Amino acid sequence: DTAVSQTPKYLVTQMGNDKSIKCEQNLGHDTMYWYKQDSKKFLKIMFSYNNKELIINETVPNRFSPKSPDKAHLNLHINSLELGDSAVYFCATRETGLTDTQYFGPGTRLTVL
Amino acid sequence: GENVEQHPSTLSVQEGDSAVIKCTYSDSASNYFPWYKQELGKGPQLIIDIRSNVGEKKDQRIAVTLNKTAKHFSLHITETQPEDSAVYFCAASIWNNDMRFGAGTRLTVKP
C-alpha cells in the first residue's frame, strides 16, 4: 500500500512530444511537490500545490504545468519536450501545519531522445 | 532564500568505520533539518531529522548534530555497513515553508 506513487516509472520519448507524469498519495496530505533530479543527483524543487493552489514556481519553463484534479493527485504535464528535460522527476507530499517532513514517491525517469 | 551546502560530494569508508557528512545553511530562521537517504532507483527517504531547539539526536547507528551559531549540522553514521551505501541529502526549512536540499553525498561502504 504505497503512500506516494508515480506513473510511469520510466518514460522514453522524442523531442517535441507532450507527456504527463502522474502522482497519487494516500496520506491525506494537503501539500504536494514536484522535484527534478539531474544526472548529478541535485534535487531542484519545481512546484508545490497547497489546497489546489500553486504557491511556488521556481523559474521553471512554462512548458511544465502541474495539474491537481483533487487533493490526492498532482500530475505534471510537459509540452514540447527538450533534451535537457531528461531527468528523474519526484513527487513529494507534506502535511502543512503539522510537520515539515516530506514523503517522496519512487520517481519517474524521463529520457528525451 | 535559503542556501544549503553539503560536503563531501563523495565519501568512501571501510565497513565498520564511521562516516560524517556536513552541511551549512544560510538562513538563520531555518529551524528544521532533515536527512534523507536515496538508494539506487528509489526516492529519498527520511532517516533522521532535528529541530533548532535540539543540539543532537540519535537513532541507533545514526546521529545528527546541530550548531545554530555556526549554522551547520552534520550526519554521523557509526559501524557502517554495506547497506548504508547510498546518496545522502541534507535539507533545511523554516516551519511550514518549503525545504532546500544540499547537493548530496554519495557514500560507499566497502566490505
Tab-separated table of N, CA and C in Angstrom, chain B:
chain	number	residue	atom	x	y	z
B	1	GLY	N	16.817	33.764	-0.225
B	1	GLY	CA	16.285	32.499	0.225
B	1	GLY	C	17.358	31.617	0.827
B	2	GLU	N	16.938	30.468	1.296
B	2	GLU	CA	17.873	29.544	1.942
B	2	GLU	C	18.817	28.909	0.931
B	3	ASN	N	20.068	28.744	1.341
B	3	ASN	CA	21.080	28.068	0.535
B	3	ASN	C	21.739	27.021	1.408
B	4	VAL	N	21.763	25.782	0.942
B	4	VAL	CA	22.333	24.690	1.729
B	4	VAL	C	23.521	24.114	0.975
B	5	GLU	N	24.650	24.046	1.640
B	5	GLU	CA	25.849	23.454	1.046
B	5	GLU	C	26.196	22.170	1.790
B	6	GLN	N	26.622	21.168	1.041
B	6	GLN	CA	26.859	19.849	1.616
B	6	GLN	C	28.223	19.335	1.178
B	7	HIS	N	28.945	18.743	2.144
B	7	HIS	CA	30.277	18.194	1.865
B	7	HIS	C	30.499	16.921	2.668
B	8	PRO	N	31.264	15.943	2.141
B	8	PRO	CA	31.827	15.953	0.792
B	8	PRO	C	30.796	15.487	-0.237
B	9	SER	N	31.146	15.544	-1.494
B	9	SER	CA	30.225	15.066	-2.514
B	9	SER	C	30.298	13.544	-2.649
B	10	THR	N	31.469	12.980	-2.360
B	10	THR	CA	31.618	11.532	-2.320
B	10	THR	C	32.418	11.154	-1.083
B	11	LEU	N	32.098	9.987	-0.538
B	11	LEU	CA	32.749	9.518	0.681
B	11	LEU	C	32.837	8.010	0.621
B	12	SER	N	34.038	7.496	0.803
B	12	SER	CA	34.245	6.051	0.783
B	12	SER	C	34.861	5.630	2.101
B	13	VAL	N	34.261	4.652	2.757
B	13	VAL	CA	34.759	4.173	4.046
B	13	VAL	C	34.788	2.656	4.050
B	14	GLN	N	35.573	2.102	4.954
B	14	GLN	CA	35.589	0.665	5.148
B	14	GLN	C	34.447	0.260	6.075
B	15	GLU	N	33.913	-0.904	5.817
B	15	GLU	CA	32.853	-1.426	6.688
B	15	GLU	C	33.316	-1.393	8.138
B	16	GLY	N	32.446	-0.883	8.993
B	16	GLY	CA	32.766	-0.787	10.409
B	16	GLY	C	33.288	0.568	10.838
B	17	ASP	N	33.782	1.349	9.872
B	17	ASP	CA	34.244	2.701	10.186
B	17	ASP	C	33.052	3.641	10.316
B	18	SER	N	33.349	4.857	10.760
B	18	SER	CA	32.322	5.893	10.859
B	18	SER	C	32.350	6.788	9.627
B	19	ALA	N	31.210	7.388	9.341
B	19	ALA	CA	31.099	8.338	8.224
B	19	ALA	C	30.455	9.611	8.733
B	20	VAL	N	30.975	10.745	8.286
B	20	VAL	CA	30.435	12.043	8.692
B	20	VAL	C	30.191	12.896	7.455
B	21	ILE	N	28.994	13.439	7.374
B	21	ILE	CA	28.621	14.331	6.269
B	21	ILE	C	28.191	15.655	6.885
B	22	LYS	N	28.684	16.755	6.299
B	22	LYS	CA	28.445	18.065	6.899
B	22	LYS	C	27.663	18.983	5.954
B	23	CYS	N	26.810	19.802	6.545
B	23	CYS	CA	26.032	20.779	5.775
B	23	CYS	C	26.039	22.129	6.474
B	24	THR	N	25.997	23.184	5.681
B	24	THR	CA	25.840	24.527	6.218
B	24	THR	C	24.619	25.163	5.569
B	25	TYR	N	23.992	26.069	6.289
B	25	TYR	CA	22.815	26.755	5.755
B	25	TYR	C	22.992	28.252	5.939
B	26	SER	N	22.228	29.017	5.182
B	26	SER	CA	22.455	30.461	5.184
B	26	SER	C	21.405	31.247	5.969
B	27	ASP	N	20.190	30.737	6.048
B	27	ASP	CA	19.103	31.488	6.670
B	27	ASP	C	18.998	31.136	8.160
B	28	SER	N	19.311	32.091	9.009
B	28	SER	CA	19.298	31.833	10.454
B	28	SER	C	17.890	31.533	10.973
B	29	ALA	N	16.854	31.805	10.172
B	29	ALA	CA	15.479	31.498	10.586
B	29	ALA	C	15.128	30.028	10.369
B	30	SER	N	15.960	29.285	9.649
B	30	SER	CA	15.689	27.861	9.425
B	30	SER	C	15.661	27.132	10.755
B	31	ASN	N	14.696	26.258	10.916
B	31	ASN	CA	14.560	25.579	12.205
B	31	ASN	C	14.263	24.090	12.085
B	32	TYR	N	14.316	23.559	10.882
B	32	TYR	CA	14.073	22.124	10.701
B	32	TYR	C	15.102	21.579	9.725
B	33	PHE	N	15.775	20.492	10.133
B	33	PHE	CA	16.909	19.979	9.359
B	33	PHE	C	16.802	18.459	9.227
B	34	PRO	N	16.257	17.973	8.137
B	34	PRO	CA	16.150	16.531	7.925
B	34	PRO	C	17.314	15.997	7.095
B	35	TRP	N	17.508	14.699	7.225
B	35	TRP	CA	18.457	13.988	6.384
B	35	TRP	C	17.704	12.889	5.641
B	36	TYR	N	17.982	12.791	4.340
B	36	TYR	CA	17.338	11.791	3.510
B	36	TYR	C	18.379	10.844	2.928
B	37	LYS	N	17.968	9.589	2.779
B	37	LYS	CA	18.815	8.578	2.151
B	37	LYS	C	18.143	8.150	0.855
B	38	GLN	N	18.897	8.170	-0.229
B	38	GLN	CA	18.337	7.746	-1.510
B	38	GLN	C	19.134	6.566	-2.037
B	39	GLU	N	18.468	5.431	-2.095
B	39	GLU	CA	19.080	4.233	-2.650
B	39	GLU	C	18.839	4.204	-4.152
B	40	LEU	N	19.627	3.420	-4.832
B	40	LEU	CA	19.594	3.378	-6.288
B	40	LEU	C	18.193	3.050	-6.801
B	41	GLY	N	17.675	3.895	-7.668
B	41	GLY	CA	16.382	3.640	-8.281
B	41	GLY	C	15.191	3.942	-7.395
B	42	LYS	N	15.419	4.583	-6.253
B	42	LYS	CA	14.327	4.886	-5.329
B	42	LYS	C	14.274	6.379	-5.016
B	43	GLY	N	13.177	6.781	-4.396
B	43	GLY	CA	13.055	8.157	-3.966
B	43	GLY	C	13.736	8.370	-2.621
B	44	PRO	N	14.072	9.624	-2.292
B	44	PRO	CA	14.685	9.912	-0.989
B	44	PRO	C	13.765	9.512	0.163
B	45	GLN	N	14.361	8.939	1.207
B	45	GLN	CA	13.603	8.525	2.385
B	45	GLN	C	14.193	9.199	3.628
B	46	LEU	N	13.334	9.746	4.449
B	46	LEU	CA	13.795	10.392	5.677
B	46	LEU	C	14.418	9.375	6.622
B	47	ILE	N	15.626	9.675	7.119
B	47	ILE	CA	16.271	8.770	8.077
B	47	ILE	C	16.376	9.380	9.466
B	48	ILE	N	16.498	10.677	9.543
B	48	ILE	CA	16.568	11.350	10.836
B	48	ILE	C	16.382	12.840	10.607
B	49	ASP	N	15.866	13.527	11.606
B	49	ASP	CA	15.714	14.967	11.483
B	49	ASP	C	15.959	15.607	12.842
B	50	ILE	N	16.183	16.911	12.835
B	50	ILE	CA	16.437	17.629	14.073
B	50	ILE	C	15.850	19.022	13.954
B	51	ARG	N	15.366	19.525	15.073
B	51	ARG	CA	14.824	20.887	15.097
B	51	ARG	C	15.785	21.799	15.828
B	52	SER	N	15.604	23.084	15.652
B	52	SER	CA	16.608	24.041	16.120
B	52	SER	C	16.660	24.152	17.637
B	53	ASN	N	15.699	23.578	18.340
B	53	ASN	CA	15.744	23.648	19.793
B	53	ASN	C	16.495	22.461	20.404
B	54	VAL	N	17.110	21.659	19.539
B	54	VAL	CA	17.847	20.476	19.987
B	54	VAL	C	19.236	20.511	19.376
B	55	GLY	N	20.253	20.096	20.151
B	55	GLY	CA	21.619	20.131	19.638
B	55	GLY	C	22.077	18.818	19.033
B	56	GLU	N	21.449	17.709	19.476
B	56	GLU	CA	21.878	16.412	18.978
B	56	GLU	C	20.718	15.434	19.070
B	57	LYS	N	20.681	14.511	18.144
B	57	LYS	CA	19.645	13.475	18.155
B	57	LYS	C	20.253	12.193	17.645
B	58	LYS	N	19.915	11.075	18.302
B	58	LYS	CA	20.477	9.784	17.909
B	58	LYS	C	19.364	8.790	17.620
B	59	ASP	N	19.652	7.904	16.682
B	59	ASP	CA	18.744	6.803	16.393
B	59	ASP	C	19.606	5.621	15.982
B	60	GLN	N	19.892	4.776	16.930
B	60	GLN	CA	20.740	3.598	16.734
B	60	GLN	C	22.110	4.029	16.200
B	61	ARG	N	22.434	3.680	14.974
B	61	ARG	CA	23.787	3.968	14.478
B	61	ARG	C	23.914	5.345	13.831
B	62	ILE	N	22.845	6.063	13.722
B	62	ILE	CA	22.916	7.388	13.105
B	62	ILE	C	22.625	8.477	14.128
B	63	ALA	N	23.270	9.603	13.922
B	63	ALA	CA	23.076	10.748	14.796
B	63	ALA	C	23.218	12.014	13.978
B	64	VAL	N	22.548	13.051	14.422
B	64	VAL	CA	22.677	14.351	13.785
B	64	VAL	C	22.996	15.377	14.856
B	65	THR	N	23.919	16.274	14.549
B	65	THR	CA	24.270	17.368	15.448
B	65	THR	C	23.988	18.687	14.760
B	66	LEU	N	23.626	19.671	15.539
B	66	LEU	CA	23.287	20.991	15.000
B	66	LEU	C	24.008	22.064	15.788
B	67	ASN	N	24.675	22.960	15.083
B	67	ASN	CA	25.304	24.124	15.689
B	67	ASN	C	24.623	25.357	15.095
B	68	LYS	N	23.683	25.921	15.835
B	68	LYS	CA	22.913	27.055	15.320
B	68	LYS	C	23.760	28.299	15.138
B	69	THR	N	24.717	28.479	16.037
B	69	THR	CA	25.560	29.667	15.946
B	69	THR	C	26.364	29.672	14.654
B	70	ALA	N	26.942	28.523	14.347
B	70	ALA	CA	27.751	28.401	13.144
B	70	ALA	C	26.905	28.083	11.919
B	71	LYS	N	25.650	27.773	12.117
B	71	LYS	CA	24.730	27.408	11.044
B	71	LYS	C	25.248	26.213	10.267
B	72	HIS	N	25.581	25.165	10.998
B	72	HIS	CA	25.899	23.919	10.322
B	72	HIS	C	25.393	22.730	11.113
B	73	PHE	N	25.156	21.667	10.404
B	73	PHE	CA	24.670	20.428	11.002
B	73	PHE	C	25.317	19.245	10.290
B	74	SER	N	25.430	18.146	11.007
B	74	SER	CA	26.176	17.002	10.494
B	74	SER	C	25.434	15.700	10.738
B	75	LEU	N	25.675	14.758	9.842
B	75	LEU	CA	25.154	13.400	9.985
B	75	LEU	C	26.315	12.486	10.319
B	76	HIS	N	26.140	11.665	11.340
B	76	HIS	CA	27.171	10.730	11.755
B	76	HIS	C	26.594	9.327	11.664
B	77	ILE	N	27.300	8.463	10.947
B	77	ILE	CA	26.901	7.053	10.869
B	77	ILE	C	28.048	6.234	11.451
B	78	THR	N	27.751	5.480	12.478
B	78	THR	CA	28.786	4.632	13.091
B	78	THR	C	28.620	3.189	12.648
B	79	GLU	N	29.711	2.432	12.761
B	79	GLU	CA	29.700	0.998	12.418
B	79	GLU	C	29.051	0.785	11.055
B	80	THR	N	29.548	1.471	10.068
B	80	THR	CA	28.919	1.442	8.743
B	80	THR	C	28.860	0.017	8.190
B	81	GLN	N	27.809	-0.204	7.412
B	81	GLN	CA	27.570	-1.500	6.776
B	81	GLN	C	27.371	-1.277	5.274
B	82	PRO	N	27.597	-2.291	4.462
B	82	PRO	CA	27.439	-2.115	3.007
B	82	PRO	C	26.070	-1.556	2.621
B	83	GLU	N	25.037	-1.913	3.373
B	83	GLU	CA	23.698	-1.408	3.039
B	83	GLU	C	23.509	0.071	3.365
B	84	ASP	N	24.493	0.676	3.988
B	84	ASP	CA	24.454	2.130	4.192
B	84	ASP	C	24.867	2.870	2.923
B	85	SER	N	25.407	2.162	1.958
B	85	SER	CA	25.823	2.783	0.696
B	85	SER	C	24.605	3.365	-0.001
B	86	ALA	N	24.679	4.666	-0.293
B	86	ALA	CA	23.551	5.381	-0.896
B	86	ALA	C	23.974	6.834	-1.093
B	87	VAL	N	23.038	7.635	-1.615
B	87	VAL	CA	23.253	9.079	-1.663
B	87	VAL	C	22.471	9.704	-0.512
B	88	TYR	N	23.130	10.546	0.254
B	88	TYR	CA	22.504	11.191	1.411
B	88	TYR	C	22.341	12.689	1.134
B	89	PHE	N	21.170	13.196	1.475
B	89	PHE	CA	20.868	14.608	1.290
B	89	PHE	C	20.534	15.256	2.627
B	90	CYS	N	21.098	16.428	2.863
B	90	CYS	CA	20.635	17.243	3.968
B	90	CYS	C	19.658	18.276	3.420
B	91	ALA	N	18.871	18.868	4.287
B	91	ALA	CA	17.929	19.895	3.869
B	91	ALA	C	17.668	20.830	5.044
B	92	ALA	N	17.157	22.005	4.725
B	92	ALA	CA	16.825	22.983	5.758
B	92	ALA	C	15.537	23.687	5.376
B	93	SER	N	14.717	23.988	6.376
B	93	SER	CA	13.493	24.731	6.096
B	93	SER	C	13.092	25.547	7.311
B	94	ILE	N	12.265	26.537	7.057
B	94	ILE	CA	11.633	27.304	8.110
B	94	ILE	C	10.248	26.700	8.288
B	95	TRP	N	9.783	26.641	9.509
B	95	TRP	CA	8.493	25.989	9.818
B	95	TRP	C	7.429	26.342	8.796
B	96	ASN	N	6.866	25.280	8.225
B	96	ASN	CA	5.789	25.374	7.256
B	96	ASN	C	6.197	25.968	5.911
B	97	ASN	N	7.475	26.196	5.738
B	97	ASN	CA	7.951	26.631	4.429
B	97	ASN	C	8.618	25.455	3.731
B	98	ASP	N	8.926	25.646	2.492
B	98	ASP	CA	9.458	24.536	1.719
B	98	ASP	C	10.948	24.379	1.920
B	99	MET	N	11.406	23.166	1.724
B	99	MET	CA	12.785	22.831	2.027
B	99	MET	C	13.731	23.116	0.872
B	100	ARG	N	14.978	23.376	1.255
B	100	ARG	CA	16.073	23.458	0.287
B	100	ARG	C	17.042	22.330	0.600
B	101	PHE	N	17.443	21.606	-0.443
B	101	PHE	CA	18.284	20.444	-0.260
B	101	PHE	C	19.744	20.760	-0.590
B	102	GLY	N	20.640	20.056	0.083
B	102	GLY	CA	22.031	20.070	-0.302
B	102	GLY	C	22.222	19.274	-1.577
B	103	ALA	N	23.439	19.295	-2.105
B	103	ALA	CA	23.711	18.664	-3.395
B	103	ALA	C	23.884	17.158	-3.305
B	104	GLY	N	23.931	16.619	-2.092
B	104	GLY	CA	24.018	15.173	-1.939
B	104	GLY	C	25.450	14.677	-1.726
B	105	THR	N	25.560	13.567	-0.998
B	105	THR	CA	26.840	12.886	-0.765
B	105	THR	C	26.670	11.420	-1.116
B	106	ARG	N	27.500	10.952	-2.013
B	106	ARG	CA	27.449	9.538	-2.374
B	106	ARG	C	28.378	8.789	-1.428
B	107	LEU	N	27.794	7.989	-0.550
B	107	LEU	CA	28.540	7.202	0.420
B	107	LEU	C	28.701	5.781	-0.087
B	108	THR	N	29.938	5.318	-0.088
B	108	THR	CA	30.236	3.934	-0.454
B	108	THR	C	30.902	3.257	0.732
B	109	VAL	N	30.330	2.156	1.175
B	109	VAL	CA	30.899	1.381	2.269
B	109	VAL	C	31.496	0.113	1.674
B	110	LYS	N	32.785	-0.017	1.805
B	110	LYS	CA	33.495	-1.152	1.216
B	110	LYS	C	33.529	-2.316	2.202
B	111	PRO	N	33.109	-3.504	1.763
B	111	PRO	CA	33.102	-4.663	2.682
B	111	PRO	C	34.511	-5.171	2.958
